[in-house]
PDB file of C-alpha atoms in Angstrom:
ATOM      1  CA  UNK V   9     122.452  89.977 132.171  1.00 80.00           C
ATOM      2  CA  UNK V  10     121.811  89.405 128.841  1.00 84.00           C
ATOM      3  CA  UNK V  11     118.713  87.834 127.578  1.00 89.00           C
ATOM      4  CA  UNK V  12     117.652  87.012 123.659  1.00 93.00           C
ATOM      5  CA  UNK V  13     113.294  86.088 123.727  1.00 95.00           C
ATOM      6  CA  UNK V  14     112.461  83.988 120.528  1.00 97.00           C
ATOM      7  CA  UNK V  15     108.499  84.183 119.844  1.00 98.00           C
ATOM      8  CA  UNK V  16     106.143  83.614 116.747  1.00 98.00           C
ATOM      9  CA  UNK V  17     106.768  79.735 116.103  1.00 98.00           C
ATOM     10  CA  UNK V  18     103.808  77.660 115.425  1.00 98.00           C
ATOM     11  CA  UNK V  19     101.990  75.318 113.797  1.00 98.00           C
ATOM     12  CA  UNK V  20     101.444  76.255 109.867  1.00 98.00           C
ATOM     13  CA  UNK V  21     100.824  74.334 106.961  1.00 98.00           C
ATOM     14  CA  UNK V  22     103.117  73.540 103.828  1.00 98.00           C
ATOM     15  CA  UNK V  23     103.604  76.775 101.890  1.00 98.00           C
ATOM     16  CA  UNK V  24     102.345  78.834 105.087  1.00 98.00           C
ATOM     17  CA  UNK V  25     104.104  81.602 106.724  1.00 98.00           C
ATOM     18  CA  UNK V  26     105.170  82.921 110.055  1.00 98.00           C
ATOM     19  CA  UNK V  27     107.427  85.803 111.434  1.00 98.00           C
ATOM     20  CA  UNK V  28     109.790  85.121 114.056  1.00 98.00           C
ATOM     21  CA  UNK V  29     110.785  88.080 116.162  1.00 98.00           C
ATOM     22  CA  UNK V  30     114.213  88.380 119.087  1.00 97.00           C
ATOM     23  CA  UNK V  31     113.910  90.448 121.363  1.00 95.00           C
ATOM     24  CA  UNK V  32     117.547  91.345 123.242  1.00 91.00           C
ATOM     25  CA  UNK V  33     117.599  92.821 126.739  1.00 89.00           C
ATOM     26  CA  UNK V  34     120.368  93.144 129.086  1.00 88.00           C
ATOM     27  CA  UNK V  35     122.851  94.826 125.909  1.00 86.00           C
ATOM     28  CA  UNK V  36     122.383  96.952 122.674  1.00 89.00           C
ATOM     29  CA  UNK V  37     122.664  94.772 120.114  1.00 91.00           C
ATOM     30  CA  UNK V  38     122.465  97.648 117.544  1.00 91.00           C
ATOM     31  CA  UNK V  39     126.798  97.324 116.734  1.00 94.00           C
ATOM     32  CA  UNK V  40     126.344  93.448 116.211  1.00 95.00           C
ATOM     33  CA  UNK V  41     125.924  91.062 113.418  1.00 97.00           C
ATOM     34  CA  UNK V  42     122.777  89.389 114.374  1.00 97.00           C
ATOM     35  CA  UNK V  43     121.815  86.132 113.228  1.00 97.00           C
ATOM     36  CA  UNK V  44     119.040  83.018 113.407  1.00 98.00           C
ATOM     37  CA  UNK V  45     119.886  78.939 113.618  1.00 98.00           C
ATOM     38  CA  UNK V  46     117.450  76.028 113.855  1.00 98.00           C
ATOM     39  CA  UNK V  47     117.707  72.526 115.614  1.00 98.00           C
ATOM     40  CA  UNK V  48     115.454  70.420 114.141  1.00 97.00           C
ATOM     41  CA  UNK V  49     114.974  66.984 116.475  1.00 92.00           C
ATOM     42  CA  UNK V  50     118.267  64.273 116.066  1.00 95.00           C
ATOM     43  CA  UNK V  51     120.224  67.240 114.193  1.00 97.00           C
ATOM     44  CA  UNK V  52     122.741  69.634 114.888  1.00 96.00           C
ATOM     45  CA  UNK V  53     122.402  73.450 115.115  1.00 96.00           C
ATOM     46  CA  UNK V  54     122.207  75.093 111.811  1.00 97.00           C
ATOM     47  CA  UNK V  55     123.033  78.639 110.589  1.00 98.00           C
ATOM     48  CA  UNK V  56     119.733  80.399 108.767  1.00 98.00           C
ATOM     49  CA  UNK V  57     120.690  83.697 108.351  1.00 98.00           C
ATOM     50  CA  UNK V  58     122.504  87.010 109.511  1.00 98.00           C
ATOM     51  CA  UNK V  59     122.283  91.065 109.329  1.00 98.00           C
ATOM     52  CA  UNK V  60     124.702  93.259 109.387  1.00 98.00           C
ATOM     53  CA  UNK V  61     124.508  95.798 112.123  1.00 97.00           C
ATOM     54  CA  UNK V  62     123.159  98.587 109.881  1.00 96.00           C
ATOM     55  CA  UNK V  63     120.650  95.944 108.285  1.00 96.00           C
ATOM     56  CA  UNK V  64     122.636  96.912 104.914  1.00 97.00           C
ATOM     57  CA  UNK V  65     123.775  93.226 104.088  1.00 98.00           C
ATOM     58  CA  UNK V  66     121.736  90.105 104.800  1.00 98.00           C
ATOM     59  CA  UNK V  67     123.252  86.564 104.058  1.00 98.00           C
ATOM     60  CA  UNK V  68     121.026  83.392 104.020  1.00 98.00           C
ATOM     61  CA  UNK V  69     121.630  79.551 104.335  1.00 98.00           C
ATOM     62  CA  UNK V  70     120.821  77.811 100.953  1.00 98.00           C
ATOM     63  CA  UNK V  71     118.048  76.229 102.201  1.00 98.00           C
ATOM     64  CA  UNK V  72     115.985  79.203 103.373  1.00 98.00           C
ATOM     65  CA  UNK V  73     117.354  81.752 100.469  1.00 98.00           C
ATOM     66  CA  UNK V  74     114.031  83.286  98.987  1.00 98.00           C
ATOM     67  CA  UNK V  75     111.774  82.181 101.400  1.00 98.00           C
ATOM     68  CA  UNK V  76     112.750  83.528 104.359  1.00 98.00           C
ATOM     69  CA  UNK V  77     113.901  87.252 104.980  1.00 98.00           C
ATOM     70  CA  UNK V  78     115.840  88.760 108.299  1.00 98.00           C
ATOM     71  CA  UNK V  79     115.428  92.171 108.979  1.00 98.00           C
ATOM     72  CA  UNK V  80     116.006  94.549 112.549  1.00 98.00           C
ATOM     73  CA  UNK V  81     114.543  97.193 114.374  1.00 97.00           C
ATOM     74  CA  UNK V  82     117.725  98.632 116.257  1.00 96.00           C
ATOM     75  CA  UNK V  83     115.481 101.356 118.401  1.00 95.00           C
ATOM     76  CA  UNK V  84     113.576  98.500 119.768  1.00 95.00           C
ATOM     77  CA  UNK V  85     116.513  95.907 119.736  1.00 95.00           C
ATOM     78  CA  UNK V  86     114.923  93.279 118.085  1.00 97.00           C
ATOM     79  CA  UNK V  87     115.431  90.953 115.190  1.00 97.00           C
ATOM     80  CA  UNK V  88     112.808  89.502 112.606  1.00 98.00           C
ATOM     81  CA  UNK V  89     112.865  86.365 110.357  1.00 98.00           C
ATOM     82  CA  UNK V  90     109.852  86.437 107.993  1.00 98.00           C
ATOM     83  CA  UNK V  91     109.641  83.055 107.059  1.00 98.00           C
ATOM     84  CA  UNK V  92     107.071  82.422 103.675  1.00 98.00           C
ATOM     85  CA  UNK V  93     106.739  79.173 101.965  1.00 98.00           C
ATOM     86  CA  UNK V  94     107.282  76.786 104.243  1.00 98.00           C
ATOM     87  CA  UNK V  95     108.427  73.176 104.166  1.00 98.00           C
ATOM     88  CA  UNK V  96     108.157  70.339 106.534  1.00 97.00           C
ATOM     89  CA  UNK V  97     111.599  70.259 106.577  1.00 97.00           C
ATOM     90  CA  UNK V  98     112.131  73.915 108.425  1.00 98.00           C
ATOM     91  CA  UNK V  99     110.430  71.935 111.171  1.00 98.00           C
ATOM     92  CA  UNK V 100     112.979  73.016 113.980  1.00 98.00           C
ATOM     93  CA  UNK V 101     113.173  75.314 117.070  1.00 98.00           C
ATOM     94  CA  UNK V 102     114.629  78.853 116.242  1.00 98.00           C
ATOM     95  CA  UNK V 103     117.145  80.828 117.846  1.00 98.00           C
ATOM     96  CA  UNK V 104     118.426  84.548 117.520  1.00 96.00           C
ATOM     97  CA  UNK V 105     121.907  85.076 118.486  1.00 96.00           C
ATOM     98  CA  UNK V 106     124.934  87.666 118.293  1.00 95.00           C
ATOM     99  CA  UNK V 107     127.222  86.327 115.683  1.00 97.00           C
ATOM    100  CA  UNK V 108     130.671  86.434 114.410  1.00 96.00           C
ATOM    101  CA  UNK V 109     132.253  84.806 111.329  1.00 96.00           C
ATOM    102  CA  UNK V 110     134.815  82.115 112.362  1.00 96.00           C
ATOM    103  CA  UNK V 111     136.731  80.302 109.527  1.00 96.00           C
ATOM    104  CA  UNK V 112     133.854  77.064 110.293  1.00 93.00           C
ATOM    105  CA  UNK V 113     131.143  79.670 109.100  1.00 95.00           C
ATOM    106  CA  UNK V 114     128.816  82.255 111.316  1.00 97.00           C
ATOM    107  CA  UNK V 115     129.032  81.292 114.933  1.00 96.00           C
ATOM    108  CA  UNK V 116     127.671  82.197 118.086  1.00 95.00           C
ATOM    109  CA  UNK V 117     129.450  85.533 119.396  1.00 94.00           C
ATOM    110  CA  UNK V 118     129.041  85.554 123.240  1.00 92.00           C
ATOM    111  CA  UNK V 119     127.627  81.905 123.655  1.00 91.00           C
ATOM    112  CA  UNK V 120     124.423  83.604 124.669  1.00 91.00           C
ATOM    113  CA  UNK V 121     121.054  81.638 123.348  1.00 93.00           C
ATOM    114  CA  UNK V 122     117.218  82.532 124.271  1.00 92.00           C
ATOM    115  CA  UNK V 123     115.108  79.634 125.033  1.00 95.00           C
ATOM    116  CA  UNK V 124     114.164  79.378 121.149  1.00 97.00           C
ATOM    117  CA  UNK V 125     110.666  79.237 119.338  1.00 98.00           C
ATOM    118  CA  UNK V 126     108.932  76.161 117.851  1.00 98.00           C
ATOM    119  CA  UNK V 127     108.588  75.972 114.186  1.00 98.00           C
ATOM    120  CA  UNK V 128     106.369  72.885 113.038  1.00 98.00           C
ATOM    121  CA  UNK V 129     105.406  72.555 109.128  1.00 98.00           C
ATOM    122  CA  UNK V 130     103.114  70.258 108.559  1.00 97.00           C
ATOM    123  CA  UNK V 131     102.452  68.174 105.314  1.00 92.00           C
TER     124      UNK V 131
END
């Protein structure tokens, strides 16, 4: 069975950091595009950012691009988002996910999602 463990969130002030880490059990997610969304309250799911499987390429929402960096550790299956800078606005709960690139943008690969970690910025 698999199963994708979001921890790290927390409370942080504006311009604060945190690191985010996703760790996969159940499958070796070392062949897979990995990637992190956010739902922030009334909204829908949002794409933050993905890795390629090697950890070569790294592609980032607008909104997150130079603040936040994703990064892997394939021997321990696990997937990072160091998060610097923060706004009230990345207020949200965080997910790690297998993805795939669909013609609507990166999606969800296996419909699999952890239980997600709390991010709250405060002003």
């Amino acid at each position: 069975q698999v199963q994708l463990g979001e921890s790290g969130g927390g409370l942080v002030q504006t311009g604060g950091s945190l690191r985010l880490s996703c760790a996969a059990s159940g499958r070796t997610f070392s062949g897979y595009y990995m990637g992190w969304f956010r739902q922030a309250p009334g909204k829908e799911r949002e794409f933050v950012a993905v890795i390629s499987p090697s950890g070569t390429n790294r592609i980032y929402a607008d909104s997150v691009k130079g603040r936040f960096t994703i990064s892997r550790d394939n021997a321990e299956n696990t997937v990072f988002l160091q998060m610097n800078s923060l706004k009230p606005e990345d207020t949200a709960i965080y997910y790690c996910t297998a993805v795939v690139l669909r013609t609507t943008g990166w999606q969800n690969r296996d419909g699999y999602w952890g239980q997600g970690t709390q991010v709250t910025v405060s002003s």
